Coordinates of C-alpha atoms and ligand atoms in Angstrom, one line a residue:
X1 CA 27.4 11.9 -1.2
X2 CA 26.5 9.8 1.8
X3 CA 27.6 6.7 1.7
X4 CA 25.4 3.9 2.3
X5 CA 21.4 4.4 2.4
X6 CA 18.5 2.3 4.4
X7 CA 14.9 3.0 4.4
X8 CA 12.0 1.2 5.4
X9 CA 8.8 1.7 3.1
X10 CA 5.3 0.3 4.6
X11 CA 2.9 -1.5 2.4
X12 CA -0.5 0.5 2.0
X13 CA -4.0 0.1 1.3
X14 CA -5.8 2.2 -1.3
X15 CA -9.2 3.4 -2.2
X16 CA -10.7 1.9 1.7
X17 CA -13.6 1.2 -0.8
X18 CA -15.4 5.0 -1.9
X19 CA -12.2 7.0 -2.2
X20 CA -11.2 5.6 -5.7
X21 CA -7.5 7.1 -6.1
X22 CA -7.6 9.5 -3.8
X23 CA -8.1 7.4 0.1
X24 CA -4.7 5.4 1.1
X25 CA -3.9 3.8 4.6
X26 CA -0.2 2.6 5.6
X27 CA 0.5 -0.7 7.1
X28 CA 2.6 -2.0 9.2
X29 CA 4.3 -4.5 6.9
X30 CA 7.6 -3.5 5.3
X31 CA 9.9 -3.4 2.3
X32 CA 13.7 -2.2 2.9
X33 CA 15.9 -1.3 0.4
X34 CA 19.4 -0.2 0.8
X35 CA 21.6 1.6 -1.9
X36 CA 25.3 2.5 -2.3
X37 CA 27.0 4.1 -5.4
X38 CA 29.4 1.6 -6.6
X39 CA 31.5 1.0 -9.8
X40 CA 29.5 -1.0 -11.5
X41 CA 25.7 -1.5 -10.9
X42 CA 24.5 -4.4 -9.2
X43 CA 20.9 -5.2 -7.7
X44 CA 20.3 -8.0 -5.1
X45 CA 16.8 -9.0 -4.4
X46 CA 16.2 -11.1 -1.4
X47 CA 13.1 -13.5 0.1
X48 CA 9.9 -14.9 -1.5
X49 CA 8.1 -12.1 -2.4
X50 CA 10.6 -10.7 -5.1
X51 CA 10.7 -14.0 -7.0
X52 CA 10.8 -12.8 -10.7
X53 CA 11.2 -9.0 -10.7
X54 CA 14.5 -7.8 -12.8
X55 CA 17.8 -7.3 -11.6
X56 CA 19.3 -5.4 -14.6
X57 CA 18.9 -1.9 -15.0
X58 CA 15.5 -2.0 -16.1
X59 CA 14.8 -2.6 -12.2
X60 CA 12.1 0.0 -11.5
X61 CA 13.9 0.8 -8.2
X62 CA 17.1 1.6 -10.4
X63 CA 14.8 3.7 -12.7
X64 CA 13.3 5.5 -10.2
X65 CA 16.7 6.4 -8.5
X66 CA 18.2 7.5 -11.3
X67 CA 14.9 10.1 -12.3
X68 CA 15.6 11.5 -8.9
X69 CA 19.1 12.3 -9.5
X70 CA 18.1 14.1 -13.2
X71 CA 15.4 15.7 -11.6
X72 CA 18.5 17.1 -8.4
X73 CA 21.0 17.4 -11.4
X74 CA 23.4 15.0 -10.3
X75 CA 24.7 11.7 -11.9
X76 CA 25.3 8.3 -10.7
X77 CA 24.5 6.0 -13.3
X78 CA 26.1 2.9 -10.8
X79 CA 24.2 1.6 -7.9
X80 CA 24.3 -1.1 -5.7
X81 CA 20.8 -1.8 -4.9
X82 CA 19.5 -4.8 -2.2
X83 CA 15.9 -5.1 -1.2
X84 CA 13.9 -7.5 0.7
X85 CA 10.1 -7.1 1.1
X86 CA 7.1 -8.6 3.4
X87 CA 4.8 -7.1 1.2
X88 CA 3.2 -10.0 -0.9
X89 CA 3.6 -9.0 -5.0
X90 CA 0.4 -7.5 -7.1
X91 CA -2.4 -8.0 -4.0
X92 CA -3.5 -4.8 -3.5
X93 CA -1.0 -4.0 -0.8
X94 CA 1.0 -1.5 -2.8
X95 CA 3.8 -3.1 -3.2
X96 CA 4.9 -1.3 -6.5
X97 CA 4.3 2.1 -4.7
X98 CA 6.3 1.3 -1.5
X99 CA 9.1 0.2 -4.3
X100 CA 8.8 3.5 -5.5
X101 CA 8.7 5.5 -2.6
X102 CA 11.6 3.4 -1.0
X103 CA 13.5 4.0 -4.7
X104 CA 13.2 7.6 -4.3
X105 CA 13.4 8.1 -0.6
X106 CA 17.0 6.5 -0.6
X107 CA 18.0 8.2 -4.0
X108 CA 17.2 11.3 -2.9
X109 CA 19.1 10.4 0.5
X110 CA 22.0 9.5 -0.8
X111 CA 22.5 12.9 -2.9
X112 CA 22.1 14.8 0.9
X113 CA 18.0 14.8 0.1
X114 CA 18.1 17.9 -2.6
X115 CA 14.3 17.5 -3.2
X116 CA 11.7 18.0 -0.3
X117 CA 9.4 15.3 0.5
X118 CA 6.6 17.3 -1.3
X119 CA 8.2 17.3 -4.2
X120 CA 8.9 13.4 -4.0
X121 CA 5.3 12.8 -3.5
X122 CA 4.5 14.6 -6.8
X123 CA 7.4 12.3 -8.5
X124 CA 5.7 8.8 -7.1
X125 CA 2.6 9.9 -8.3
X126 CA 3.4 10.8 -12.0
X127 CA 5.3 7.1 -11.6
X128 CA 2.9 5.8 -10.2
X129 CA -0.3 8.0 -12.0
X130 CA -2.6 7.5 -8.8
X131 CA -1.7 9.4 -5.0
X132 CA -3.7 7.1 -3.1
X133 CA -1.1 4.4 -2.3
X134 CA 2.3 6.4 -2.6
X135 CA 0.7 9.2 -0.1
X136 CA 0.2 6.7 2.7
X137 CA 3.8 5.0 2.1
X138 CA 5.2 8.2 1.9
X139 CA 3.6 9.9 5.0
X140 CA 2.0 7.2 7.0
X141 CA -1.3 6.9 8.8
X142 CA -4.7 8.2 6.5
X143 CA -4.2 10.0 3.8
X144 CA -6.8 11.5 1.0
X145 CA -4.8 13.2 -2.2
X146 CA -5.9 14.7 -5.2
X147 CA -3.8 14.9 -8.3
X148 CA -4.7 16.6 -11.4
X149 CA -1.8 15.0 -13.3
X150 CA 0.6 17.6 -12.5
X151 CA 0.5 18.3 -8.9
X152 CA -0.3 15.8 -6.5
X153 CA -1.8 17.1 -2.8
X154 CA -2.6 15.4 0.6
X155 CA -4.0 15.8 3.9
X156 CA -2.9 13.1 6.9
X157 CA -5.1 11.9 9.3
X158 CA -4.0 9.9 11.9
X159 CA -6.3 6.7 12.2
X160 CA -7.5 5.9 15.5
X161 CA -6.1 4.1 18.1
X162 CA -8.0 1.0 18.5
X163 CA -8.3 -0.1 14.8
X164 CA -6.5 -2.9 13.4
X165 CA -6.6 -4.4 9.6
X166 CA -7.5 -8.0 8.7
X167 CA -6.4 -8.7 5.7
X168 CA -7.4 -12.0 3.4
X169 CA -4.8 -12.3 0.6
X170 CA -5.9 -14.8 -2.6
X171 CA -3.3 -17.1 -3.9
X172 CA -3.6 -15.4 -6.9
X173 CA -1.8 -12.1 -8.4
X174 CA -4.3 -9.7 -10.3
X175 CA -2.7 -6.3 -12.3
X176 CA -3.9 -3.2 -11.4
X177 CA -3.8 -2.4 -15.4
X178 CA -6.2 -5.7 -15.6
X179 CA -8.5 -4.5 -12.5
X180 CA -8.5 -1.1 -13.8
X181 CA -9.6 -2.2 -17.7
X182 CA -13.2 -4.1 -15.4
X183 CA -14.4 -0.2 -14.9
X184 CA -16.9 2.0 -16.9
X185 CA -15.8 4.8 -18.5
X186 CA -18.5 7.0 -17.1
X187 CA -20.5 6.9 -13.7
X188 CA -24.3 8.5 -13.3
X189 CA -24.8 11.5 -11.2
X190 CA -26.4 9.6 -8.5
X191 CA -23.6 6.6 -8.2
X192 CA -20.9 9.9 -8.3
X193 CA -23.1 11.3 -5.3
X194 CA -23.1 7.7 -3.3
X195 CA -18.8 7.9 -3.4
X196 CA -18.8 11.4 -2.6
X197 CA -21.1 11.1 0.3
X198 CA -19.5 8.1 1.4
X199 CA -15.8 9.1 0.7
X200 CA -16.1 12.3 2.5
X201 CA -17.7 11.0 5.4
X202 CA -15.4 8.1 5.8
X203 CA -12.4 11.2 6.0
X204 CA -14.6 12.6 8.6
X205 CA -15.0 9.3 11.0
X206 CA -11.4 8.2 10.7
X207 CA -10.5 11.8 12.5
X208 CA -13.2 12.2 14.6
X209 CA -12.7 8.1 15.4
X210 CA -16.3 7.4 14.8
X211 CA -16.1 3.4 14.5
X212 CA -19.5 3.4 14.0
X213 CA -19.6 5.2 10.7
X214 CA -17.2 2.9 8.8
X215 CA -19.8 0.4 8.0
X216 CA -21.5 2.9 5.8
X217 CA -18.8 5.0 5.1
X218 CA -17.0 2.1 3.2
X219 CA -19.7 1.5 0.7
X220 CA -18.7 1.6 -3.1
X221 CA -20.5 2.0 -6.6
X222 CA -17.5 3.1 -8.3
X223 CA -15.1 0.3 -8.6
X224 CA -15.9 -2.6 -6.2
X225 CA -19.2 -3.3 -8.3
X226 CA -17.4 -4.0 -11.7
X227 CA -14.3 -5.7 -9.9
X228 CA -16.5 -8.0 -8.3
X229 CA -16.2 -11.3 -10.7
X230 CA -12.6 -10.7 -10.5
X231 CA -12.6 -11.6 -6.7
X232 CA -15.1 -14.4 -6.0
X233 CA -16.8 -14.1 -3.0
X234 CA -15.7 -10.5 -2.7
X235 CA -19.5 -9.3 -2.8
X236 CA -20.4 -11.2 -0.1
X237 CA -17.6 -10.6 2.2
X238 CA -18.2 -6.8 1.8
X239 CA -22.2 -7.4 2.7
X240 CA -21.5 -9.8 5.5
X241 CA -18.5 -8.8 7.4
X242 CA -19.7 -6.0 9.2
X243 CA -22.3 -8.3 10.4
X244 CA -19.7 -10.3 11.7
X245 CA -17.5 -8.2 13.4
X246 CA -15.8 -6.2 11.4
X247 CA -16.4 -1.9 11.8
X248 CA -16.4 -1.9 7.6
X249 CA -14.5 -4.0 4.7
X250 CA -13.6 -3.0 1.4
X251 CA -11.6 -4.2 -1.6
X252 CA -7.6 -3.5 -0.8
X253 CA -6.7 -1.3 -3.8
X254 CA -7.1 -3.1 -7.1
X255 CA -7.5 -6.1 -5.1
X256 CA -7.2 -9.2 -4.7
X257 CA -6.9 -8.9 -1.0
X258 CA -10.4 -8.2 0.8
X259 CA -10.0 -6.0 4.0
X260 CA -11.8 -5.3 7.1
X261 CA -11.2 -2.7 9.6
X262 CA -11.7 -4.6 12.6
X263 CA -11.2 -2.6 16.6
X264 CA -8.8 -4.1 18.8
X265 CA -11.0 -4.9 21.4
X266 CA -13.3 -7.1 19.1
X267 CA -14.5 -10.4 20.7
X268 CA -15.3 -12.0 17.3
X269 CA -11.9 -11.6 15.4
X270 CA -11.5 -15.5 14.7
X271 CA -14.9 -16.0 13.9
X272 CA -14.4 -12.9 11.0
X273 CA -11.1 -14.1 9.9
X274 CA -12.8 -17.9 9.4
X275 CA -16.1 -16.7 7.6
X276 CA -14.2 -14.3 5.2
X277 CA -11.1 -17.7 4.7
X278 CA -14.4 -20.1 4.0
X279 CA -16.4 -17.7 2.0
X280 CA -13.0 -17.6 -0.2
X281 CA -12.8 -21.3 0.1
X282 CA -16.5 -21.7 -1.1
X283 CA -15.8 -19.7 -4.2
X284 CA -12.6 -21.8 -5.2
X285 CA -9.8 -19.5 -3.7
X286 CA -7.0 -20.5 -1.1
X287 CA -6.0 -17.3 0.5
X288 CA -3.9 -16.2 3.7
X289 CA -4.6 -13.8 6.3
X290 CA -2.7 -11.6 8.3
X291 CA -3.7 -9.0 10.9
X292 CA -1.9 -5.5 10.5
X293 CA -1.9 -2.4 12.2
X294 CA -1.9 1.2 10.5
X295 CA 1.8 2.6 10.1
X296 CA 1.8 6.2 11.4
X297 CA 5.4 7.0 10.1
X298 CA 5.5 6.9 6.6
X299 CA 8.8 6.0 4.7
X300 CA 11.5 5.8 7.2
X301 CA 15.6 6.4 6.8
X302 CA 17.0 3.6 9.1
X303 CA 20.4 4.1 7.7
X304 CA 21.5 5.0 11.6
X305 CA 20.2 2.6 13.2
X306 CA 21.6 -0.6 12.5
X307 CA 25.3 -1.5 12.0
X308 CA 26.2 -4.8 10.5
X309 CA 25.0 -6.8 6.6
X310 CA 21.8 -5.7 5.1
X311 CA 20.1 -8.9 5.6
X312 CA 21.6 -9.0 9.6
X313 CA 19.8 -5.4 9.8
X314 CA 16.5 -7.3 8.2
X315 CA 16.7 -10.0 10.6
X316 CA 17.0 -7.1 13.5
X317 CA 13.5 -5.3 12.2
X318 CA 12.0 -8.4 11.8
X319 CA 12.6 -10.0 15.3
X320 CA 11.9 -6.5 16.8
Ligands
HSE1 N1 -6.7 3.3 -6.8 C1 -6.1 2.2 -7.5 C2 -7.1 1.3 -8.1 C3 -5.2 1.5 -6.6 O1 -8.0 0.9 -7.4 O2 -7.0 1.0 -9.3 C4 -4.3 0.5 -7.2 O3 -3.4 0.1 -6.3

């Protein structure tokens, strides 16, 4: 059993607007979470974001941990569990899946990693009962993954160099099972034909780096439509931002954040960033931005690399 665990799980963006539960993209903002087995089980939850979350053993990084270890055969029904997270709570910045990912990453760890990273990714998904944002905290960069509720598989793509991620995050928390209960039961033919053509060609312009694709590529009739009076000002973000300087933009997950995919070399970054804060503003919602990068890396064991407390090891990653 090894004896103290670190990993570093980055927060993702799903769907990238056509590829409904199957598209994901990591970021380059993190959650850590180190575990230990102890005597008697104790979870410590550290900065803003965490605010509310349980610290009992109905903690879903606890009940993650302790599915790994039935699913390796071992038990270790006493943990001591700390996490801290930069990933903002219930935005659409998959916050829940890089919980889970980071939950089993470490668990696995800690039992000398039994179960192969494949068969971890199948875990988060039946937790998690959607690939799209697991996959990309789990192996970094691009990923598209199907799951036909047993098996989960991916592809990786590694997004190209110059593109970086605005992201506009509402003041407001929405649930996936809320954003999820805003879609049709059923699709026609020809809106199942616009995501397909759109989804499949948006894989095919992130690996070939064809910038100028995303604009179209990023179109949605699947989900973004019926999600749209849960995100004022959404519709009109999506319409105008690549008129503004963004490559494409798209709903982040189940939302609320809006996104554009914005390349580095950009001249009108501040004048995007302001139209898509005062088209937010104009519809009644105070938001935040931030400007990320993709995370090509995936879930990361930093148990090595840093001696000292947990939180001196955040205060390392974070200054670094
Ligand atoms: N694909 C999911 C949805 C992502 O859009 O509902 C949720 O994070």
């Amino acid at each position: 059993m090894n004896n103290i665990v670190r990993v570093k799980v980055p927060a993702s963006t799903a769907n990238l607007g056509p590829g409904f539960d199957s598209l994901g993209m990591a970021l380059r903002l993190y959650s850590y979470i180190e575990m230990q087995q102890v005597d008697e089980t104790c979870i410590v939850l550290h900065g803003e974001h965490l605010d509310g979350i349980p610290t009992d053993k109905s903690n879903l990084i606890y009940k993650v941990a302790q599915a790994v270890f039935k699913e390796a055969g071992v038990e270790v029904p006493e943990l001591s569990i700390s996490m801290y997270s930069e990933i903002p709570l219930t935005r659409g910045l998959g916050s829940s899946a890089s919980a889970i990912i980071g939950a089993l990453v470490a668990a696995n760890a800690l039992i000398g990693a039994p179960l192969s990273k494949d068969h971890l990714f199948t875990m988060a998904t039946q937790i998690e009962k959607h690939p799209d944002n697991v996959g990309a905290s789990l192996f970094g960069g691009f990923v598209a993954a199907a799951w036909d509720g047993v098996d989960a598989h991916y592809v990786r793509v590694a997004p190209p160099e110059a593109l970086e991620i605005l992201v506009v995050i509402p003041h407001f928390q929405l649930s996936t099972s809320k954003a999820r209960e805003a879609l049709p039961k059923s699709l026609s033919l020809q809106d199942a034909i616009y995501n397909i053509s759109r989804s499949s060609m948006l894989v095919g312009a992130i690996a070939a780096g064809r910038y100028d694709l995303l604009a179209t590529a990023m179109k949605d009739k699947l989900h973004q439509p019926y999600r749209a009076e849960l995100v004022p000002g959404m519709v009109e973000i999506l319409e105008q931002a690549p008129h503004r300087g963004a490559l494409g933009a798209a709903l982040s997950g189940a939302g609320p954040t809006v996104l554009a995919l914005v390349h580095k070399e950009e001249t009108r970054k501040q004048e995007l960033e302001n139209y898509m804060l005062e088209t937010m503003k104009a519809h009644g919602l105070q938001a935040d931005t931030l400007w990320l990068q993709p995370d090509h890396n995936g879930v990361q064991n930093i148990s090595l690399m840093h001696s000292g407390s947990f939180l001196d090891m955040i205060k390392g990653e974070v200054e670094a």
